[in-house]
PDB file of C-alpha atoms in Angstrom:
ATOM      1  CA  UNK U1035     167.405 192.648  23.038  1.00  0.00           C
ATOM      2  CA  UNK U1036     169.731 190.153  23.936  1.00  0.00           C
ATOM      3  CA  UNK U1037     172.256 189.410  20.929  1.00  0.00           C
ATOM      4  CA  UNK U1038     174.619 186.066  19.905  1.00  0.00           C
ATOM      5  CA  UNK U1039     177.046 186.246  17.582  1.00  0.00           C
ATOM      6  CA  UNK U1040     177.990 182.865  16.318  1.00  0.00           C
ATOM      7  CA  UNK U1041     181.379 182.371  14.083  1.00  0.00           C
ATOM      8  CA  UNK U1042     181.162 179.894  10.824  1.00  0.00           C
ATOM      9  CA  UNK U1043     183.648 177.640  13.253  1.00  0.00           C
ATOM     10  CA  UNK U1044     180.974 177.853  15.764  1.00  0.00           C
ATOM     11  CA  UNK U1045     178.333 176.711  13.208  1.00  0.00           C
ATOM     12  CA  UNK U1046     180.304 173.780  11.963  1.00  0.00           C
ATOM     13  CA  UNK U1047     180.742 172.452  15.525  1.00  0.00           C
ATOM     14  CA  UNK U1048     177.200 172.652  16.435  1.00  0.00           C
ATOM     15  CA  UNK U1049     176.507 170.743  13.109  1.00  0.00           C
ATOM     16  CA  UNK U1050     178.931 168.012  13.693  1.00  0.00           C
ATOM     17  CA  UNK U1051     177.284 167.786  17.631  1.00  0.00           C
ATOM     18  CA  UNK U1052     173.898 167.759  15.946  1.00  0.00           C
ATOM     19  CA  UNK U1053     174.765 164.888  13.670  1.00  0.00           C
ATOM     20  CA  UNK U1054     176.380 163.305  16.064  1.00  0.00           C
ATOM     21  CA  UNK U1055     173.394 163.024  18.348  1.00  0.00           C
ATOM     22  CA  UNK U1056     171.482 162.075  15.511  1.00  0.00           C
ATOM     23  CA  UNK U1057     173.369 159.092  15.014  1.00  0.00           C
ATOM     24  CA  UNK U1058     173.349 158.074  18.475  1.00  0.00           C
ATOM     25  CA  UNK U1059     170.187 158.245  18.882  1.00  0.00           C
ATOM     26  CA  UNK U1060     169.523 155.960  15.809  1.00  0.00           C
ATOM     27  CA  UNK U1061     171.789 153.570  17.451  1.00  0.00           C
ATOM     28  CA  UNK U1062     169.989 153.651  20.415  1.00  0.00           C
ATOM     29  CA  UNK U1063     166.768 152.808  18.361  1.00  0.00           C
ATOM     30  CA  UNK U1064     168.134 149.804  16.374  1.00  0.00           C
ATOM     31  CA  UNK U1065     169.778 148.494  19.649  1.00  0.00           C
ATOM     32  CA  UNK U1066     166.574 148.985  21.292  1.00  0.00           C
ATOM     33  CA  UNK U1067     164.545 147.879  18.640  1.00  0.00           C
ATOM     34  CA  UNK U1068     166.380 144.359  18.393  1.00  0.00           C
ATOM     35  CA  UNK U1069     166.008 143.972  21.978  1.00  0.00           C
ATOM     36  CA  UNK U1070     162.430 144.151  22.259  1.00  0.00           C
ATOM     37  CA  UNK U1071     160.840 141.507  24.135  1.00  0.00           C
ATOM     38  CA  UNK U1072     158.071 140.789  22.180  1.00  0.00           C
ATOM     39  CA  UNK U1073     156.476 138.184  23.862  1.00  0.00           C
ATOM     40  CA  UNK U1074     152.955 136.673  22.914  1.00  0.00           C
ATOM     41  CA  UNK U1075     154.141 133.415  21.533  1.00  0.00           C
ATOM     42  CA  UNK U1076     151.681 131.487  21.425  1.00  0.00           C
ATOM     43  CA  UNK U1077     150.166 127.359  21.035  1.00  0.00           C
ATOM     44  CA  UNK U1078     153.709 125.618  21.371  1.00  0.00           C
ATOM     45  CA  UNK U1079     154.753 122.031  20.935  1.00  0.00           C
ATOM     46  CA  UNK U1080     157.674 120.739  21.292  1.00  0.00           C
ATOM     47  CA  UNK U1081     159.797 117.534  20.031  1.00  0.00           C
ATOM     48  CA  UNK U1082     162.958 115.415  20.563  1.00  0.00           C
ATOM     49  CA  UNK U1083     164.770 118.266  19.348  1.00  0.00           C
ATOM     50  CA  UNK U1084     162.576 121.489  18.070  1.00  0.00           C
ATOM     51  CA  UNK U1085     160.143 123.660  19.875  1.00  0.00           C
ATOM     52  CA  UNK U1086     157.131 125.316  17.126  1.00  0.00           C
ATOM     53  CA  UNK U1087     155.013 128.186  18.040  1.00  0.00           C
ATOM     54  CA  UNK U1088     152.945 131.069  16.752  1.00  0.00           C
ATOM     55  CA  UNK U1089     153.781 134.504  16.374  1.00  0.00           C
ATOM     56  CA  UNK U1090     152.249 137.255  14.630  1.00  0.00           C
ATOM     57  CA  UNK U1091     149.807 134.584  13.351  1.00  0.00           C
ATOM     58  CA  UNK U1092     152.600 132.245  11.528  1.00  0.00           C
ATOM     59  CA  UNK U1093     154.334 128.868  12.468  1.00  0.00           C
ATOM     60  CA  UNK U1094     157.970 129.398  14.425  1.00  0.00           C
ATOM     61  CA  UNK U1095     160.567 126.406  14.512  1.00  0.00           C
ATOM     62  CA  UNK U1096     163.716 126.794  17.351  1.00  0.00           C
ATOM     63  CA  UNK U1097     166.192 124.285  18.870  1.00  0.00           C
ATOM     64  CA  UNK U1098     165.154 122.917  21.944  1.00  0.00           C
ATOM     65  CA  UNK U1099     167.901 124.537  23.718  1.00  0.00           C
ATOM     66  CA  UNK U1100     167.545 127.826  22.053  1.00  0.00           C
ATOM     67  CA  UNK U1101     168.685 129.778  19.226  1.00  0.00           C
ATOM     68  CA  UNK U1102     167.486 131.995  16.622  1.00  0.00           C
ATOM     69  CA  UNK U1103     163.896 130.955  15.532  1.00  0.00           C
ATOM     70  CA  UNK U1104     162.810 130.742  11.904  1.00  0.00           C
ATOM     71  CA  UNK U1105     159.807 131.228  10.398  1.00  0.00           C
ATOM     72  CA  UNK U1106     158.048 128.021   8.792  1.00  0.00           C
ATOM     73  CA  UNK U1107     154.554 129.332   7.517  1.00  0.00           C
ATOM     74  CA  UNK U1108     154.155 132.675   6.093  1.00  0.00           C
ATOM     75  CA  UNK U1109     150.801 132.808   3.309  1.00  0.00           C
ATOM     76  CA  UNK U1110     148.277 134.831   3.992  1.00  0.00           C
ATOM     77  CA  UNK U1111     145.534 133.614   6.982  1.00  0.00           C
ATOM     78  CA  UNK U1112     146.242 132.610  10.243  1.00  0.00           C
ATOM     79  CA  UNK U1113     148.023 129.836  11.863  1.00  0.00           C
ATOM     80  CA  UNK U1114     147.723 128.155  15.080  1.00  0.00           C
ATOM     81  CA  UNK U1115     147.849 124.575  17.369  1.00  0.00           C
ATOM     82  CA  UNK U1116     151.424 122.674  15.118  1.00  0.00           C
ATOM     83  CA  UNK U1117     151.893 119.535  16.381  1.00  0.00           C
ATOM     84  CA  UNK U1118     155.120 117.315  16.021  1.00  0.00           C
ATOM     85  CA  UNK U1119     154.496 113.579  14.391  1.00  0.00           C
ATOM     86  CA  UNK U1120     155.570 111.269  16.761  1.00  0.00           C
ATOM     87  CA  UNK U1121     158.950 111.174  14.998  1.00  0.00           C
ATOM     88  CA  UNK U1122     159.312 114.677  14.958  1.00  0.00           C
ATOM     89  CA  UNK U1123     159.604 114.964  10.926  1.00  0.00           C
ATOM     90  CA  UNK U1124     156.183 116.449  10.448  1.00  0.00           C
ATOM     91  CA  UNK U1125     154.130 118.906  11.755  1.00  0.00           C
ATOM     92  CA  UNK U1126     149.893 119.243  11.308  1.00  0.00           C
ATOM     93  CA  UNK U1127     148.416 122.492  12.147  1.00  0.00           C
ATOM     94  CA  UNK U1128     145.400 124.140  11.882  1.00  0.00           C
ATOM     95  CA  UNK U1129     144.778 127.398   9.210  1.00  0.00           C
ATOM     96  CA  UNK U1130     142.409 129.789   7.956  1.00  0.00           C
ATOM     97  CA  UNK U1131     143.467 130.067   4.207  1.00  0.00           C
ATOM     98  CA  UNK U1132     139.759 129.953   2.581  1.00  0.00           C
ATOM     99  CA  UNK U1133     137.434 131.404   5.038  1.00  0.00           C
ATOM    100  CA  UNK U1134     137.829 128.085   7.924  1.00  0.00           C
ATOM    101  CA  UNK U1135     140.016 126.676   9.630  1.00  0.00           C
ATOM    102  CA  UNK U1136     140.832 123.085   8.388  1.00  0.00           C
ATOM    103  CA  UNK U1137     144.294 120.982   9.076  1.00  0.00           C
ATOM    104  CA  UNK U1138     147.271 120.895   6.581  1.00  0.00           C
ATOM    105  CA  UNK U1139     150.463 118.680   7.323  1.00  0.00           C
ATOM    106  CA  UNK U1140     154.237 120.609   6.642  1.00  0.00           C
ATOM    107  CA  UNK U1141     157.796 118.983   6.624  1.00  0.00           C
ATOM    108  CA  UNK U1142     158.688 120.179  10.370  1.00  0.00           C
ATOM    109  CA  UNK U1143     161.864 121.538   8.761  1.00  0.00           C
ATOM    110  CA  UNK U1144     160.168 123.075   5.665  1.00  0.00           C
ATOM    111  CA  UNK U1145     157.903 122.713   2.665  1.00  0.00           C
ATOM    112  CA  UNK U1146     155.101 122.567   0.922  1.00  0.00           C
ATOM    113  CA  UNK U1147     151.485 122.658   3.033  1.00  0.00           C
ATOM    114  CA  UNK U1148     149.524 119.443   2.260  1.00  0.00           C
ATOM    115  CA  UNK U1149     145.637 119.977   3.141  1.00  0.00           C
ATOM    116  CA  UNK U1150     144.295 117.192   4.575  1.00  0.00           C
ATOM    117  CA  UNK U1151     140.415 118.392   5.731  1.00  0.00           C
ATOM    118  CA  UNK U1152     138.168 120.377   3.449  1.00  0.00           C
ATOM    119  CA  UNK U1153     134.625 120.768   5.467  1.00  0.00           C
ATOM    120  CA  UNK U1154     133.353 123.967   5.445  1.00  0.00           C
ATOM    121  CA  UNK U1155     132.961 123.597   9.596  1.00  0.00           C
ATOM    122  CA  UNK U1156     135.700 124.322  12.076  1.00  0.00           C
ATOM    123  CA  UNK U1157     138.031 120.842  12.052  1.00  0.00           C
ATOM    124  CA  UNK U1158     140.482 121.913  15.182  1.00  0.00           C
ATOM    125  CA  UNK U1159     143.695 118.982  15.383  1.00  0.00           C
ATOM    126  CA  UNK U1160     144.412 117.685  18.821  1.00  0.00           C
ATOM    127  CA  UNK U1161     147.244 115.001  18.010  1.00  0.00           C
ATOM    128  CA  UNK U1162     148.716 112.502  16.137  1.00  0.00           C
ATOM    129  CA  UNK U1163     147.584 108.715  16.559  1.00  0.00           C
ATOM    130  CA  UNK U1164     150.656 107.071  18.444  1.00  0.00           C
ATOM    131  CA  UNK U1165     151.581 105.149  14.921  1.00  0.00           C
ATOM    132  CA  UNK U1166     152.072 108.580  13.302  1.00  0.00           C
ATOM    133  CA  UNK U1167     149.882 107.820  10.287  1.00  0.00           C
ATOM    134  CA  UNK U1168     146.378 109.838  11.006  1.00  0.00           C
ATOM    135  CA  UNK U1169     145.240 112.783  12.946  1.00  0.00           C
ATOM    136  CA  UNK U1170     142.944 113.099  16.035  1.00  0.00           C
ATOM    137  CA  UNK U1171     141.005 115.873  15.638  1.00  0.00           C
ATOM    138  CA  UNK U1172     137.182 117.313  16.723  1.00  0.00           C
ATOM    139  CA  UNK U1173     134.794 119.073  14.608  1.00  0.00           C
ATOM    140  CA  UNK U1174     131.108 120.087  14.518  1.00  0.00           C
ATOM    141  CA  UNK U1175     130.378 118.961  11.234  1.00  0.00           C
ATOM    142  CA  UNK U1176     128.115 116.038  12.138  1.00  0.00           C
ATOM    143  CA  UNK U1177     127.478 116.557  15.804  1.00  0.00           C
ATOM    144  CA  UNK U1178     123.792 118.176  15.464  1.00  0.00           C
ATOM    145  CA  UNK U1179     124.891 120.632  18.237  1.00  0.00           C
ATOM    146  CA  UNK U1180     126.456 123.262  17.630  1.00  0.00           C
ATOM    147  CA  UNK U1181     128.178 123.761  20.634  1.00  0.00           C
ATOM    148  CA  UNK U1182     129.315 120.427  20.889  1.00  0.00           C
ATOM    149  CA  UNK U1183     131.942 118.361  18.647  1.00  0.00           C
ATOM    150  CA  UNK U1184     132.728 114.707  17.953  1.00  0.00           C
ATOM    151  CA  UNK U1185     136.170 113.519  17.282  1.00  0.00           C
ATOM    152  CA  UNK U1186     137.544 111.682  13.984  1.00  0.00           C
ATOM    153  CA  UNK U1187     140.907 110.421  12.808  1.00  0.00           C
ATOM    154  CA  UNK U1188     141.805 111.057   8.914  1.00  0.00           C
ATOM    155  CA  UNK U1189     144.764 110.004   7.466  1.00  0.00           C
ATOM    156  CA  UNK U1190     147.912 112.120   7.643  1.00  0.00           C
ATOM    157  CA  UNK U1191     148.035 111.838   3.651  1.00  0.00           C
ATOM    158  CA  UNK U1192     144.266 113.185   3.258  1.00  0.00           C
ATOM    159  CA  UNK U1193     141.528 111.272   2.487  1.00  0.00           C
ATOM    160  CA  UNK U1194     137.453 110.702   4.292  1.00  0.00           C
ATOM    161  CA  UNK U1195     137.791 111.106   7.995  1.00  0.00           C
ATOM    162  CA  UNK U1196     136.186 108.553  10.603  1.00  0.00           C
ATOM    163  CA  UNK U1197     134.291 109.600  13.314  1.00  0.00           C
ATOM    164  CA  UNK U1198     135.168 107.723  16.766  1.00  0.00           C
ATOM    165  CA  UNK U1199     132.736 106.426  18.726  1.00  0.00           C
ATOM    166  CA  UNK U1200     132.737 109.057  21.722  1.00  0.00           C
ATOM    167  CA  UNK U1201     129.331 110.621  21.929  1.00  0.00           C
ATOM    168  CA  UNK U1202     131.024 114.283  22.021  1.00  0.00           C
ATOM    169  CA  UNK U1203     134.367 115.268  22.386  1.00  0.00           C
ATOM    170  CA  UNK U1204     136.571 118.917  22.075  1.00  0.00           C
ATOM    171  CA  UNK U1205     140.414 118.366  23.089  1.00  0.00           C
ATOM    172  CA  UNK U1206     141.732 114.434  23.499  1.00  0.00           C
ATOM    173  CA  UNK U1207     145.064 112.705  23.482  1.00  0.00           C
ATOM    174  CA  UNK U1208     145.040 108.886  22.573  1.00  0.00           C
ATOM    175  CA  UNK U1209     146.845 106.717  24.928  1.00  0.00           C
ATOM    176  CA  UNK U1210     150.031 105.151  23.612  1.00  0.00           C
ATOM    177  CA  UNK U1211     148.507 101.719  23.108  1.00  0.00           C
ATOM    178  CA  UNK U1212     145.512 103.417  21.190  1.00  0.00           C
ATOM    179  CA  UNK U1213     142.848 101.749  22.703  1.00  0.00           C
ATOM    180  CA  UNK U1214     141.608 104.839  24.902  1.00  0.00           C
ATOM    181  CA  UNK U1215     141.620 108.573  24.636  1.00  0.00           C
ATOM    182  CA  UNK U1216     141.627 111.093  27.524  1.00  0.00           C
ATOM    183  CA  UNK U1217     139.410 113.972  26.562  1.00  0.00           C
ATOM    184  CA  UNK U1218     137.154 117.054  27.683  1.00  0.00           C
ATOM    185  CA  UNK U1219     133.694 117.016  26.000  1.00  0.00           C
ATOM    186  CA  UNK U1220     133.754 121.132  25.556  1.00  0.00           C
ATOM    187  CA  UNK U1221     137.101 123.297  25.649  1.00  0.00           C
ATOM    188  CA  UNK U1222     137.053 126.494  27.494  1.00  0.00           C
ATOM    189  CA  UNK U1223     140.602 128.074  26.583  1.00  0.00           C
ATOM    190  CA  UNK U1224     139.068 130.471  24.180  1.00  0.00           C
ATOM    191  CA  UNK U1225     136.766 131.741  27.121  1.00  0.00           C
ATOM    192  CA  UNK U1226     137.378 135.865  28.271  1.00  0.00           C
ATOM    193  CA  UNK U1227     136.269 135.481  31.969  1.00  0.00           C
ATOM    194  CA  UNK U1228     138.383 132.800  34.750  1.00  0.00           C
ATOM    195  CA  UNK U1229     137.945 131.012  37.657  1.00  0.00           C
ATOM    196  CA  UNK U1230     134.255 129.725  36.246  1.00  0.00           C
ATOM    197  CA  UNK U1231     132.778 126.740  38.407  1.00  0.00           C
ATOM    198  CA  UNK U1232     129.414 126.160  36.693  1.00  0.00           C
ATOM    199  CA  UNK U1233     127.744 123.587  34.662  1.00  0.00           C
ATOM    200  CA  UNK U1234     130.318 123.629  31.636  1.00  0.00           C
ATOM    201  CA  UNK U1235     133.156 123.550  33.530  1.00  0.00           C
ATOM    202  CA  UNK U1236     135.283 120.549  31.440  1.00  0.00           C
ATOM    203  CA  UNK U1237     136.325 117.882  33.084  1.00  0.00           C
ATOM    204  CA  UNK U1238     138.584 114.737  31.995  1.00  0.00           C
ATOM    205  CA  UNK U1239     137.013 111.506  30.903  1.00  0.00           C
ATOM    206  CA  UNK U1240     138.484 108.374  30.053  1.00  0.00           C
ATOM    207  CA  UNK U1241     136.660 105.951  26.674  1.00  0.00           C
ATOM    208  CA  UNK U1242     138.103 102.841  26.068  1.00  0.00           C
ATOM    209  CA  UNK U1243     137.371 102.692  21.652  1.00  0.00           C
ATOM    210  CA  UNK U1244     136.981  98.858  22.512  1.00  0.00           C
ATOM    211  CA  UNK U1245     134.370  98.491  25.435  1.00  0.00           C
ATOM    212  CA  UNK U1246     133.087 101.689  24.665  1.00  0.00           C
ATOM    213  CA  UNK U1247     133.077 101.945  28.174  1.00  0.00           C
ATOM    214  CA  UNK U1248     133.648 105.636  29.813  1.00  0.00           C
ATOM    215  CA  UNK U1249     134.926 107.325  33.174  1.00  0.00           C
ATOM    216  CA  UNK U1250     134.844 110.978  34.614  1.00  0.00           C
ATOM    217  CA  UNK U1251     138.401 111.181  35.833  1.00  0.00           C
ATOM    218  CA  UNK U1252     138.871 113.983  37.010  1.00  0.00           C
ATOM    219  CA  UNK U1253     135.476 115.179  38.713  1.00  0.00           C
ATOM    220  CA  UNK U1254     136.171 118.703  40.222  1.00  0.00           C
ATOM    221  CA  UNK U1255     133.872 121.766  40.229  1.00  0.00           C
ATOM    222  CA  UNK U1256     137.264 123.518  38.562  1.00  0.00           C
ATOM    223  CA  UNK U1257     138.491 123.666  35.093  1.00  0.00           C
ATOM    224  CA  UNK U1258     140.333 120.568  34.131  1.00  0.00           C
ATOM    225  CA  UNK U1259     141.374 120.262  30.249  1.00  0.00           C
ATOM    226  CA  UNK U1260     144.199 119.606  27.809  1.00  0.00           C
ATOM    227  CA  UNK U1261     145.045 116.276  28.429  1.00  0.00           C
ATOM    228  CA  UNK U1262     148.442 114.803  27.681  1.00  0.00           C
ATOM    229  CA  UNK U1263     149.507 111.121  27.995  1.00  0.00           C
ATOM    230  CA  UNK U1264     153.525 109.996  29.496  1.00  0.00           C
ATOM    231  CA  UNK U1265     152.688 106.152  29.833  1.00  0.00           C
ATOM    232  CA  UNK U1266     150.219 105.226  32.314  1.00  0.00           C
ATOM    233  CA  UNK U1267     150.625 109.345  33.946  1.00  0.00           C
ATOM    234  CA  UNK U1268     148.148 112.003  32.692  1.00  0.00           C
ATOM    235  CA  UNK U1269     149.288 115.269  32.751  1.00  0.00           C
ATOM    236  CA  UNK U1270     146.536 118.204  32.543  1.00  0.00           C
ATOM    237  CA  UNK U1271     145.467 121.699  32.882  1.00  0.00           C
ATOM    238  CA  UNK U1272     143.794 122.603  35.597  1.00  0.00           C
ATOM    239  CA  UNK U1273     142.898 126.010  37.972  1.00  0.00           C
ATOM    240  CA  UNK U1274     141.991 123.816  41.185  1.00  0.00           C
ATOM    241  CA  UNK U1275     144.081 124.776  44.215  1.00  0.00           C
ATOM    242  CA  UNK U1276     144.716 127.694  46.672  1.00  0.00           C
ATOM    243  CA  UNK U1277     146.269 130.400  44.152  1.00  0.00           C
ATOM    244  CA  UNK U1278     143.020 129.716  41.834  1.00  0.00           C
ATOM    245  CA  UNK U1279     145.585 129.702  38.834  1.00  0.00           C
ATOM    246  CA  UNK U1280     145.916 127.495  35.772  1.00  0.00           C
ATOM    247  CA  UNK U1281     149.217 125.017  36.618  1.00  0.00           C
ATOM    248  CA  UNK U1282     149.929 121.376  34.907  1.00  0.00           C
ATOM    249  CA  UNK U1283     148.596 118.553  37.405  1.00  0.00           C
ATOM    250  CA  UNK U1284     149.431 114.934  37.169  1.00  0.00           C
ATOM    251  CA  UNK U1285     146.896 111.840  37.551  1.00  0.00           C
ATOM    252  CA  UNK U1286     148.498 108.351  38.329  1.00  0.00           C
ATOM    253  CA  UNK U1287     146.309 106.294  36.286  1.00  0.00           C
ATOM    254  CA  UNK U1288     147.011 102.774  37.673  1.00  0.00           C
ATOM    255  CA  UNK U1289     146.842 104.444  41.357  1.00  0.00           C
ATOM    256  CA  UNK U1290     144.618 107.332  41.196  1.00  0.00           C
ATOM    257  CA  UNK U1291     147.121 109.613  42.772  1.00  0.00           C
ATOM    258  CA  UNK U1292     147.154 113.304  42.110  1.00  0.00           C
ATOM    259  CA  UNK U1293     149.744 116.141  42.355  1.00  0.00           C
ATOM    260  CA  UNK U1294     150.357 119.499  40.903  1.00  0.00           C
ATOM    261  CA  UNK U1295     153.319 120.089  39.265  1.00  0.00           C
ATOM    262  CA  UNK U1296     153.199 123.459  38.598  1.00  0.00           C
ATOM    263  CA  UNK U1297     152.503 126.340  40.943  1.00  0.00           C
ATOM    264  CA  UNK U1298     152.571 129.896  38.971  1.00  0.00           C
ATOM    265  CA  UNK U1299     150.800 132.443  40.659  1.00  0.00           C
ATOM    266  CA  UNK U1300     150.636 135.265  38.876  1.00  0.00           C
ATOM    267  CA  UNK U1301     149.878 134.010  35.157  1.00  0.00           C
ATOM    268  CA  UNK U1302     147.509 131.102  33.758  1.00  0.00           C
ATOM    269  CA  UNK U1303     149.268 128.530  31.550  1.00  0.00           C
ATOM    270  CA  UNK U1304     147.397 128.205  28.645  1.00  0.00           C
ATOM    271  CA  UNK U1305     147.592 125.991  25.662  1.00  0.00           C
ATOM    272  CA  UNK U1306     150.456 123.257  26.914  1.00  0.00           C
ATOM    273  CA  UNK U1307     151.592 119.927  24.939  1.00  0.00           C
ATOM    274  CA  UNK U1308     153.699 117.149  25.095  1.00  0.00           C
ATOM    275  CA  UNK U1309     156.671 115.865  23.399  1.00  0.00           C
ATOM    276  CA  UNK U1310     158.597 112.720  23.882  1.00  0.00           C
ATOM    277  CA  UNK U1311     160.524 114.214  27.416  1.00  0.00           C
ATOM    278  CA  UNK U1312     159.322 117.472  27.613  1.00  0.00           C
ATOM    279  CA  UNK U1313     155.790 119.525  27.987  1.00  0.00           C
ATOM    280  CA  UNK U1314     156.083 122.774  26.709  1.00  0.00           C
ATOM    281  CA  UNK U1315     153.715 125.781  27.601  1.00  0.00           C
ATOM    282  CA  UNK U1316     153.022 129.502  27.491  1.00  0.00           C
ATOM    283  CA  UNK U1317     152.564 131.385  30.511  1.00  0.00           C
ATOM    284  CA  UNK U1318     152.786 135.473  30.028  1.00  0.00           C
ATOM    285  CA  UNK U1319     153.122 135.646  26.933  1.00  0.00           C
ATOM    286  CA  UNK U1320     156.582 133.361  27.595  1.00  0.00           C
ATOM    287  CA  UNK U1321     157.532 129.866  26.916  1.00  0.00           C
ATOM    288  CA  UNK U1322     159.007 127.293  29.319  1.00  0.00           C
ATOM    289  CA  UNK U1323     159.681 123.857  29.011  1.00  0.00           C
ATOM    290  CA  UNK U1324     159.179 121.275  31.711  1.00  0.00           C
ATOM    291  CA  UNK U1325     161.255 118.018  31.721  1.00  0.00           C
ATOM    292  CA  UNK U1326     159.294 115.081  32.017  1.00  0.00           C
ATOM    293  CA  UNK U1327     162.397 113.398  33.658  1.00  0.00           C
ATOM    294  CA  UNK U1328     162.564 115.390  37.324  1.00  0.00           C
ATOM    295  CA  UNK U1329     159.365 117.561  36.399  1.00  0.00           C
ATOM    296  CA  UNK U1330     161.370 120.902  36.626  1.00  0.00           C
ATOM    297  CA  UNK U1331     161.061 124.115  34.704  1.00  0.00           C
TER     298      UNK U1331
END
C-alpha cells in the first residue's frame, strides 16, 4: 500500500491552488462568454444613421458605424422585416403578437407599438411609399389564391388598406416618383432547397400604377427577387452567374445594362434593403453594409 502523508500547511495550499483555479476558470468563462460570436442576425435595414435587425426574434437598433446595439422590441411573439421611414424617425415591422403576423409602426429610437393591420391573413410590409405617409405591403387576404398575394398601401397611422392594381404581387419597392413599383409576383426566400430553375422561379417586373402597363425585367431561368430602387438603378437579389450564389446585381433602367456587384462564394445573401446611401445585408449569419457611393463592402 502506497501511503501520503499530507501536513495541515500542505492542505491549506492545495485549497488556496484549488480556489484559485476555480476562479480562473470562471474568468475564462465570462471572458469567453462575452466574446461569443453569436451571429444569426437577421432581416436588416439600414438608415442615414442606424442599422435595425433581428435577433433572438426581437428588433436591434446600432449606429451605422458600430457600437453597442440595443434592444427596441421585446413582448412576447416574434419580430421580423423593420423598415426605416424615409426620414429615418420610424420604423414598421412585421409581428406575431395574436396568432398572425400583421404590421405595427415604432419610434425608430423607442416607444410604444402602433398596429396598423388587423386581418386575420398574413399582411408581410415591403416599404414605405417615398412620401413616408403609408406602407407597401402584400397579403393574401383577397387574392383567391392562396399561394399568391396582391399588394396594398394603408396609412402609416392605421386605417382601411387599398389594394393596388397589380394582378399579384409578393416583395415590391415603389420607385421614387411613385408612379411604378418593381416587384416579384411570388417570394422564394423562405424556400429550404437552392439553386431552383423551374416554373416559380421569381423574376422582376416593372407596373407603371398609371398605364397599368407591365414589363418582365429581368427574364432569367435564375432566382431574381428583392428589389430595391437608387434613382433610375435597380438593385436586386439574384443567384445567376458562375459561383451559382445569391450576390446583389444592378439593372440600369434607362440603359438596360446589367452588372453584379457582389461576388460571395461561399454564403447566399439573403434578405438585403436599402437606405438612403447604403444597402445593408446578411450573409452567414453576418451583416455588411455596401455603400451606394463606390459600391464597396
Amino acid at each position: 500500500m502506497v501511503r501520503f502523508d499530507f501536513s495541515r500547511e500542505d492542505f491549506t495550499t492545495m485549497r488556496f491552488k484549488l480556489a484559485l483555479a476555480v476562479l480562473c476558470l470562471c474568468l475564462a468563462a465570462a471572458t469567453a462568454s462575452a466574446e461569443v460570436d453569436a451571429r444569426m442576425l437577421r432581416y436588416p435595414d439600414v438608415s442615414q444613421t442606424h442599422i435595425a435587425f433581428v435577433y433572438a426574434g426581437d428588433i436591434w437598433l446600432v449606429e451605422k458605424g458600430g457600437g453597442t446595439a440595443h434592444r427596441l422590441s421585446s413582448p412576447r411573439g416574434e419580430e421580423y422585416f423593420p423598415r426605416f421611414s424615409p426620414d429615418g424617425s420610424r420604423l414598421a415591422y412585421n409581428a406575431n403578437y395574436d396568432g398572425n403576423p400583421d404590421i405595427y409602426v415604432i419610434p425608430a429610437m423607442g416607444g410604444t407599438p402602433e398596429r396598423v393591420t388587423y386581418h386575420p391573413g398574413t399582411d408581410t410590409v415591403s416599404d414605405w411609399t417615398p412620401d413616408g405617409t403609408q406602407l407597401l405591403f402584400s397579403s393574401q387576404r383577397a387574392s383567391g389564391v392562396r399561394r399568391l398575394s396582391q399588394f396594398y398601401v394603408v396609412s402609416a397611422e392605421g386605417g382601411f388598406p387599398e389594394v393596388l392594381p397589380v394582378p399579384y404581387g409578393d416583395v415590391g419597392a415603389l420607385s421614387s416618383t411613385g408612379r411604378t413599383i418593381a416587384y416579384t409576383t411570388r417570394d422564394r426566400g423562405f424556400r429550404t432547397w437552392k439553386r431552383f430553375r423551374g416554373g416559380t422561379a421569381p423574376d422582376i417586373w416593372l407596373f407603371d400604377l398609371e398605364d397599368l402597363s407591365a414589363r418582365n425585367l429581368t427574364d432569367d431561368a435564375a432566382n431574381d427577387s428583392r428589389p430595391m430602387w437608387y434613382g433610375d438603378t435597380l438593385y436586386f437579389l439574384s443567384d445567376r452567374g458562375p459561383a451559382l450564389r445569391s450576390n446583389i446585381w444592378a439593372l440600369e433602367t434607362n440603359t438596360g445594362e446589367m452588372r453584379q456587384v457582389t461576388h460571395f462564394t461561399d454564403f447566399d445573401i439573403t434578405f438585403p434593403a436599402i437606405g438612403p446611401s447604403d444597402i445593408v445585408f446578411q450573409a452567414g449569419g453576418r451583416l455588411y453594409l455596401l455603400g451606394l457611393d463606390d459600391e464597396q463592402y
